Short mmCIF file of C-alpha atoms in Angstrom, two decimals:
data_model
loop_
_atom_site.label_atom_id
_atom_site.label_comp_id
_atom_site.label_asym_id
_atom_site.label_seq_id
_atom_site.Cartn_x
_atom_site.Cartn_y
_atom_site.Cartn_z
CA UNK A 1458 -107.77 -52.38 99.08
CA UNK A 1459 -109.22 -55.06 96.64
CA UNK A 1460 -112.18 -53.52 94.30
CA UNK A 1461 -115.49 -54.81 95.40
CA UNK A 1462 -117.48 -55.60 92.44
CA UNK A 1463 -121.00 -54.21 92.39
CA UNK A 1464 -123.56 -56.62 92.74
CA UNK A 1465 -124.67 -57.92 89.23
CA UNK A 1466 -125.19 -55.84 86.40
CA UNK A 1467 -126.33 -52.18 86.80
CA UNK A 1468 -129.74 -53.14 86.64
CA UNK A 1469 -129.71 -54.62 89.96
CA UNK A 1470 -129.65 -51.45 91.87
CA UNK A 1471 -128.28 -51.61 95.74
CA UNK A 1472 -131.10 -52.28 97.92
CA UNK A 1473 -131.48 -50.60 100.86
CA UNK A 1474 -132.24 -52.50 103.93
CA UNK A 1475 -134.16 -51.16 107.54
CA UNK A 1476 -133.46 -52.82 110.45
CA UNK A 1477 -136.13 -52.42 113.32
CA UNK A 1478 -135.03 -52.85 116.88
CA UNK A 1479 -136.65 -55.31 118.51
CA UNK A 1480 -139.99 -53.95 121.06
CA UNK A 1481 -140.01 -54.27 124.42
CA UNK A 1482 -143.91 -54.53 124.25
CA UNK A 1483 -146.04 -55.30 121.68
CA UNK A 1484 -147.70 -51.63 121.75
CA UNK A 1485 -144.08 -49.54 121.61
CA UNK A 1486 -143.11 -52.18 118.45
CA UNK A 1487 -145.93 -51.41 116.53
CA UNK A 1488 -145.61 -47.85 117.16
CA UNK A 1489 -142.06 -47.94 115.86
CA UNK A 1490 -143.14 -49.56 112.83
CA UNK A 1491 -145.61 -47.21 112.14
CA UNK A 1492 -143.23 -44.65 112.44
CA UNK A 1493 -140.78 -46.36 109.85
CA UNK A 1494 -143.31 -46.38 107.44
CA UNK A 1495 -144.17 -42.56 107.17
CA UNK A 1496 -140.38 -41.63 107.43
CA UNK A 1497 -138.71 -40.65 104.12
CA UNK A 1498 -136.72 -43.74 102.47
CA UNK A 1499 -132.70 -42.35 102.65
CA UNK A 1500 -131.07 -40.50 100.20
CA UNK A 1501 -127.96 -41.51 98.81
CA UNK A 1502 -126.10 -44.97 98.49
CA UNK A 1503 -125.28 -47.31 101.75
CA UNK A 1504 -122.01 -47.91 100.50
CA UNK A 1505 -119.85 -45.92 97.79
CA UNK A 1506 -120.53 -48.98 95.19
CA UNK A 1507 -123.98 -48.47 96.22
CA UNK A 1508 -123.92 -44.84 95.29
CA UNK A 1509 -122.82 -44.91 91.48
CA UNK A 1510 -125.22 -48.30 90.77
CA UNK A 1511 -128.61 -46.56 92.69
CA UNK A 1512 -127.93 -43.72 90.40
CA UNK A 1513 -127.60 -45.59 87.45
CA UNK A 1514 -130.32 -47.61 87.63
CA UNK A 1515 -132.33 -44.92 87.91
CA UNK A 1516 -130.99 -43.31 85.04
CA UNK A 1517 -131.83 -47.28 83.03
CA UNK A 1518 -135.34 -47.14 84.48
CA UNK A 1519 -135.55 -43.93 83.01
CA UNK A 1520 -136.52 -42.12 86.20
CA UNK A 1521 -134.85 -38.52 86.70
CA UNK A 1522 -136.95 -37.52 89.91
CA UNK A 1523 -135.11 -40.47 91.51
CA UNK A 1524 -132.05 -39.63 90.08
CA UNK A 1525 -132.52 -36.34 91.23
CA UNK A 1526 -133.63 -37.45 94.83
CA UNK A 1527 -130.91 -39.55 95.35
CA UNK A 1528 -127.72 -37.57 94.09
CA UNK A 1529 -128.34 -35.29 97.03
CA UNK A 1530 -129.09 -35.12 100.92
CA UNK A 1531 -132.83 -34.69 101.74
CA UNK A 1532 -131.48 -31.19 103.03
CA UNK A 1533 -130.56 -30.10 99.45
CA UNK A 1534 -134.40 -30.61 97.93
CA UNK A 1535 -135.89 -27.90 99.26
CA UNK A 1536 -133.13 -25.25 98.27
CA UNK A 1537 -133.19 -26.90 94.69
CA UNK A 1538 -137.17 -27.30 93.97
CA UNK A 1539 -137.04 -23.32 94.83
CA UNK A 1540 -133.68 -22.72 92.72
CA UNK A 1541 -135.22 -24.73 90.02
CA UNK A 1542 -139.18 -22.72 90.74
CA UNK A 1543 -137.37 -19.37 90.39
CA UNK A 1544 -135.29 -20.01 87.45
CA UNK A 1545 -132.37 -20.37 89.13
CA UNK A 1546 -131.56 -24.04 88.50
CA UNK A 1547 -132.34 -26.72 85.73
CA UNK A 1548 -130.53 -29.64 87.71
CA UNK A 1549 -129.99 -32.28 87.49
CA UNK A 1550 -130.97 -31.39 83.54
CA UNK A 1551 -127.73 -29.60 83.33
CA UNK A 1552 -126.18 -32.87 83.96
CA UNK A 1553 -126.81 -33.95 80.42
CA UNK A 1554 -124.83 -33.19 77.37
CA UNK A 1555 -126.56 -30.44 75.13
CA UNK A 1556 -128.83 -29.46 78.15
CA UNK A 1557 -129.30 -25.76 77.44
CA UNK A 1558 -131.05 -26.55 74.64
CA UNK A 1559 -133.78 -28.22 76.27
CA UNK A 1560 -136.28 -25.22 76.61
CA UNK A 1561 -135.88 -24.69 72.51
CA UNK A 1562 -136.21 -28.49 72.16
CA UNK A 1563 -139.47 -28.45 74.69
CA UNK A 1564 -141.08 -25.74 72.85
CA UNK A 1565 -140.21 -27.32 69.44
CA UNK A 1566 -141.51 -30.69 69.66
CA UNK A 1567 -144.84 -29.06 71.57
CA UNK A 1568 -145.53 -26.31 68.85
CA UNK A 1569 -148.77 -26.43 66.39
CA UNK A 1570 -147.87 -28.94 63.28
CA UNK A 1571 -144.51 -29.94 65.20
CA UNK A 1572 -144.30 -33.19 63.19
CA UNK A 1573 -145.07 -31.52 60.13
CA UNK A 1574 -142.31 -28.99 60.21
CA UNK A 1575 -139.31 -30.30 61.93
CA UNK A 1576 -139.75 -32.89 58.98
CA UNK A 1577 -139.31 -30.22 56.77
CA UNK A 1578 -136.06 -28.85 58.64
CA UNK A 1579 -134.80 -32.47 58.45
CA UNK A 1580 -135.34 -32.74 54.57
CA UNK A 1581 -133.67 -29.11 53.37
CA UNK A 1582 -131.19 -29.65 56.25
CA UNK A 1583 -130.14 -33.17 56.02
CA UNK A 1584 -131.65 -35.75 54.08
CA UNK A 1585 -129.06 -37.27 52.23
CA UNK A 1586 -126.40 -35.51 53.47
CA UNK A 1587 -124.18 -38.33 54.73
CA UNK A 1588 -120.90 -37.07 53.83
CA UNK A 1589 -121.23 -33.55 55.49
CA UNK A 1590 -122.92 -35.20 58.73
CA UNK A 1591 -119.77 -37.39 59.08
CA UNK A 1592 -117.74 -34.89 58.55
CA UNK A 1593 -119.94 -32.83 61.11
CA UNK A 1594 -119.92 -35.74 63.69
CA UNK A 1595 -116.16 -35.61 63.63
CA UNK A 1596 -115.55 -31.78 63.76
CA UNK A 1597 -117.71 -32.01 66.70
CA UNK A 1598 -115.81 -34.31 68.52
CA UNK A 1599 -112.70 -32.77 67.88
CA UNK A 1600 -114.85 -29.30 69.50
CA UNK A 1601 -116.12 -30.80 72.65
CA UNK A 1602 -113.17 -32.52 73.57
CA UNK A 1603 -111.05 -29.00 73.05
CA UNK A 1604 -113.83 -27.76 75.32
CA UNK A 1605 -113.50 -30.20 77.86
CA UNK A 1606 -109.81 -30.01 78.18
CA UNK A 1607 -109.87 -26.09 78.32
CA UNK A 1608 -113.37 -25.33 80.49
CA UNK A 1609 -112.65 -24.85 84.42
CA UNK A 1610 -115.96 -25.85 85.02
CA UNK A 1611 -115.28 -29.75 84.41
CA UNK A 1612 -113.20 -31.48 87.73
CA UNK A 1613 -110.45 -34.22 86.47
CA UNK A 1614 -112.42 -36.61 87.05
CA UNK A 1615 -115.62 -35.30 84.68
CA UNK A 1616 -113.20 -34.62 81.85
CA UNK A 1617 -111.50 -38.04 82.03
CA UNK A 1618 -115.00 -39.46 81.65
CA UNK A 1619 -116.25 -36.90 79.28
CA UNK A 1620 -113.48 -36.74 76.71
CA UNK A 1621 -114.32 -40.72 76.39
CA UNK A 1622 -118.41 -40.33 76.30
CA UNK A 1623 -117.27 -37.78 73.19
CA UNK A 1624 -114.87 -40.20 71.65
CA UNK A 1625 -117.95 -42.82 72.07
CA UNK A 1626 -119.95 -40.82 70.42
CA UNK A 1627 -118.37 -39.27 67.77
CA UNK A 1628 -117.65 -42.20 66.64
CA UNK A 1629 -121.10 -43.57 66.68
CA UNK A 1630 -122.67 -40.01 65.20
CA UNK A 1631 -119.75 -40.83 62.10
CA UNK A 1632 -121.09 -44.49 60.75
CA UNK A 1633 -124.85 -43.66 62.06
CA UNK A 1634 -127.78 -43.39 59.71
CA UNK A 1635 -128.35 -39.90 60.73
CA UNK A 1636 -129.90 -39.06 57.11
CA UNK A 1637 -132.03 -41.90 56.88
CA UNK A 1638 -135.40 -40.33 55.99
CA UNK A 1639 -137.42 -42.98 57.33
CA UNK A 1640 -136.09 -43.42 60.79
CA UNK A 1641 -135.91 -39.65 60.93
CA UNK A 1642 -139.66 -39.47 60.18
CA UNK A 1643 -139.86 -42.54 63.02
CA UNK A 1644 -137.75 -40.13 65.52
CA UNK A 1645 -139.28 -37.12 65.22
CA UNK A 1646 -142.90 -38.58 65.51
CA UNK A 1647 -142.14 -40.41 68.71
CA UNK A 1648 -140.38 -37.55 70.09
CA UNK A 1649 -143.23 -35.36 69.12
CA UNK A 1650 -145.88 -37.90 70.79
CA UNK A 1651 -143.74 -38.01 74.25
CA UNK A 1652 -142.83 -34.48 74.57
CA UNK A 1653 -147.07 -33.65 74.28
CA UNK A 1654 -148.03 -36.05 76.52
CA UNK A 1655 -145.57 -34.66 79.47
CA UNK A 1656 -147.78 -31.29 79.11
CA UNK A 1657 -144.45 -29.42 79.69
CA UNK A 1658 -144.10 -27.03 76.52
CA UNK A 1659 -142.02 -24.94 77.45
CA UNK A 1660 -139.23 -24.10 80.21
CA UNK A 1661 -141.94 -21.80 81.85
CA UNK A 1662 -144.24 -24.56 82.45
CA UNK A 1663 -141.15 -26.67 83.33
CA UNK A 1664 -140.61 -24.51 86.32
CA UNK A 1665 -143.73 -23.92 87.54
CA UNK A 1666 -144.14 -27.51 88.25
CA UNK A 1667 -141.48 -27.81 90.57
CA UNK A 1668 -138.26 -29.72 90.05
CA UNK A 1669 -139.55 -33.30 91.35
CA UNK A 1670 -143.13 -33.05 89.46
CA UNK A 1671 -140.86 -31.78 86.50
CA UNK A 1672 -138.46 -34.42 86.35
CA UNK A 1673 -141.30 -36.68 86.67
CA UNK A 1674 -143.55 -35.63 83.44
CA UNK A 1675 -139.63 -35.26 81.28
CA UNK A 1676 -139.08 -38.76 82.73
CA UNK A 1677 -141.00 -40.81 79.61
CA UNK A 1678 -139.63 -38.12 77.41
CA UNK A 1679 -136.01 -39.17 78.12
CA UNK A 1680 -136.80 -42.85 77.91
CA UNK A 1681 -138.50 -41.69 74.10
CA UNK A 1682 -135.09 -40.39 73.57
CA UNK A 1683 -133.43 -43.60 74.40
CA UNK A 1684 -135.38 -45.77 72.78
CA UNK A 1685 -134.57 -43.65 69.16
CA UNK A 1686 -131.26 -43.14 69.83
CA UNK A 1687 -130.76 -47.57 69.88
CA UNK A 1688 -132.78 -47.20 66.87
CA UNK A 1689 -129.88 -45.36 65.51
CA UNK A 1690 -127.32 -47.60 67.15
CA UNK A 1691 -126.88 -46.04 70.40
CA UNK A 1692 -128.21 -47.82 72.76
CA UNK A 1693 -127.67 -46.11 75.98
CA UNK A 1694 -129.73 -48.67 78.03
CA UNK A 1695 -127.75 -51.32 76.77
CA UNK A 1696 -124.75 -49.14 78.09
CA UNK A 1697 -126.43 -48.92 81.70
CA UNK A 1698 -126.81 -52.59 81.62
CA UNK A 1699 -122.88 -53.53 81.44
CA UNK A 1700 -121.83 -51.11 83.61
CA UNK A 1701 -119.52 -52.45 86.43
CA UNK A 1702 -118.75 -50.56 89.79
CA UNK A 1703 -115.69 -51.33 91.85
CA UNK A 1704 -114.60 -49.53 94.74
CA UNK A 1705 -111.08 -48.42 94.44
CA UNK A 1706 -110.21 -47.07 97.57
CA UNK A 1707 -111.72 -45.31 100.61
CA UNK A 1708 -110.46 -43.54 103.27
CA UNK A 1709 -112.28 -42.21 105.78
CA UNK A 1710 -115.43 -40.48 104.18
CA UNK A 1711 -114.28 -40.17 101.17
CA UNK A 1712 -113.84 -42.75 97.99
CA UNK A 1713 -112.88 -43.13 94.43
CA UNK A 1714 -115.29 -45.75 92.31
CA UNK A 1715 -114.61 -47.67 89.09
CA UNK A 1716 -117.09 -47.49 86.52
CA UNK A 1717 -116.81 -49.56 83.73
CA UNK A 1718 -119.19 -49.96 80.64
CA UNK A 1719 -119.57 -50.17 77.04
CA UNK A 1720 -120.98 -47.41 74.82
CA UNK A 1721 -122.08 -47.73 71.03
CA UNK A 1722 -119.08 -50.32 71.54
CA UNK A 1723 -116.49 -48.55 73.02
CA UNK A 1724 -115.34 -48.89 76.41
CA UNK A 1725 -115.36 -46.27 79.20
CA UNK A 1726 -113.59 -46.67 82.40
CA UNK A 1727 -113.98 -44.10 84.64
CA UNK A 1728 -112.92 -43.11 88.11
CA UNK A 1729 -115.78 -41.18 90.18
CA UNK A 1730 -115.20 -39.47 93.40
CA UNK A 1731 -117.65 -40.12 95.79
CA UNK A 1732 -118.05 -38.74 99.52
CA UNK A 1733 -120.05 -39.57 103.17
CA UNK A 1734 -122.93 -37.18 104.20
CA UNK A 1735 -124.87 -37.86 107.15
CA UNK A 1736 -123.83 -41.50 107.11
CA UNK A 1737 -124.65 -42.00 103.38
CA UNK A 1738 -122.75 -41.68 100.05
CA UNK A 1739 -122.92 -39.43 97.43
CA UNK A 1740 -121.16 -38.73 93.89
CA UNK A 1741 -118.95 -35.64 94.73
CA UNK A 1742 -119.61 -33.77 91.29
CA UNK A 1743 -123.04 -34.48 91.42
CA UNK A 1744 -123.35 -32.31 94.72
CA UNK A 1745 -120.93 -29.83 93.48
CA UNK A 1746 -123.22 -29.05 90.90
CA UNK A 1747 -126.45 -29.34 92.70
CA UNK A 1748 -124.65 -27.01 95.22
CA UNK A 1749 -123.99 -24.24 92.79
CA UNK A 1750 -127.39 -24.62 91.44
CA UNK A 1751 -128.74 -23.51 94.72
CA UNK A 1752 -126.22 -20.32 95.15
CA UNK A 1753 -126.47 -18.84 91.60
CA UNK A 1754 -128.57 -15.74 91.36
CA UNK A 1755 -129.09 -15.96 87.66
CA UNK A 1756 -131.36 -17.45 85.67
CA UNK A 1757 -130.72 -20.28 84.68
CA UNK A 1758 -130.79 -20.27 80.74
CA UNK A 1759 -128.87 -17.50 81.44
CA UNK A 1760 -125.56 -19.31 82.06
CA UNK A 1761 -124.02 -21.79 79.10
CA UNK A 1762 -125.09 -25.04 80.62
CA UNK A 1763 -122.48 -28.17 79.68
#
């Protein structure tokens, strides 16, 4: 089967279209209309191009309740906002690299004089240290991608994609202007700024708000975190905004999707399984994950998230 590009770039998300059927009287139509408009919009992607590309864009706009929303059947939310209310679950959090240490990062960019001393960390730790952060950047990518190749947690497909996000990276993190005082001073006030005007301090308060009003007050946090990281030289929206889907192949419901993009200018190509629920498409890992999040019975800083 031919791929099927996606359509445009990855900021033109799939859009999802409702067909009414047409009234036999004018009363039973508007009725059915009104009806349409209180129903739920679907979860999920139409197609399995549509799939990757909704969840991307959401992750460009900067939007994790939508990403969250959309990686899983409506069934799912209710088992996850009370995984995530308990303690049991931080996804789709634990979806991104370095999650587990959110809660420390929360409560350390909310604390009294935050500004103040994580500057000070910054100066003793790194400030002119451009030799050892290299050297850092590069031990660490030699790390993760031992970890990725060695960690049953991670399906083929993940570590494929991974062990090239790491390569990416580690590469970037190498030539980056990590000890740059000035842009650290820029970084760590912006990140200070967004994290206090989210209100969430702490993973406490994180989980008392429920995993969609959650998402929702992290949301500008993560797009603070993009916009410094391009200030560094990654620019991760830029990344979202080459990204080309392709369907590969698809048989019955289930599919393999192409993802191409470029990242801090590297290319990634990576194959994503994807699978039909309920007449809609879904990435397969991403419900994995969101699956497990609703059986575990332990806290969820308890486990070492990836």
């Amino acid at each position: 089967m031919q791929p099927q590009a996606a359509p445009g770039a990855i900021g033109a998300a799939s859009g999802w279209r409702f067909a009414a059927a047409l009234p036999l009287l004018l009363w039973l139509g508007a009725c059915q209309r009104e009806v349409a408009s209180d129903a739920a919009p679907p979860t999920g992607g139409e197609t399995p191009v549509a799939a990757v590309t909704g969840l991307t864009t959401h992750l460009r706009n900067g939007d994790l309740a939508a990403f969250a929303r959309d990686a899983v059947p409506a069934s799912l939310a209710g088992p996850l906002d009370q995984a995530w209310r308990d303690g049991r679950s931080r996804w789709p959090l634990t979806e991104l690299p370095l999650s587990g240490q959110v809660p420390a990062a929360l409560a350390a960019l909310s604390a009294p004089q935050a500004e103040r001393s994580l500057l000070q960390a910054f100066h003793r730790q790194f400030a002119g240290a451009d030799r050892e952060l290299r050297s850092a950047a590069i031990a660490l990518g030699v790390f993760a991608t031992q970890y990725l190749e060695h960690d049953g947690a991670f399906s083929a497909a993940e570590r494929a994609h991974y062990t090239q996000l790491v390569a990416a990276t580690s590469d970037w993190a190498a030539q980056a202007p990590l000890s740059d005082r000035d842009r650290a001073r820029q970084l760590i006030a912006g990140l200070v700024a967004a994290a206090r005007a989210s209100g969430i301090d702490s993973d406490a308060t994180l989980g008392r708000a429920g995993m969609t009003d959650g998402l929702a007050a992290l949301s500008p946090l993560f797009t603070a975190v993009k916009g410094e990281l391009a200030a560094y030289g990654l620019d991760l929206d830029l990344a979202f905004d080459s990204a080309t889907v392709s369907l590969v192949e698809q048989t019955g419901d289930r599919a393999r999707v192409r993802l191409q993009y470029t990242l801090a200018g590297r290319p990634v190509d990576a194959v994503l399984e994807v699978e039909r629920l309920g007449g809609r498409w879904y990435v397969s890992d991403f419900l994995r994950h969101a699956r497990s999040a609703v059986a575990a019975d332990t806290p969820a800083g308890a486990a070492v998230a990836h």
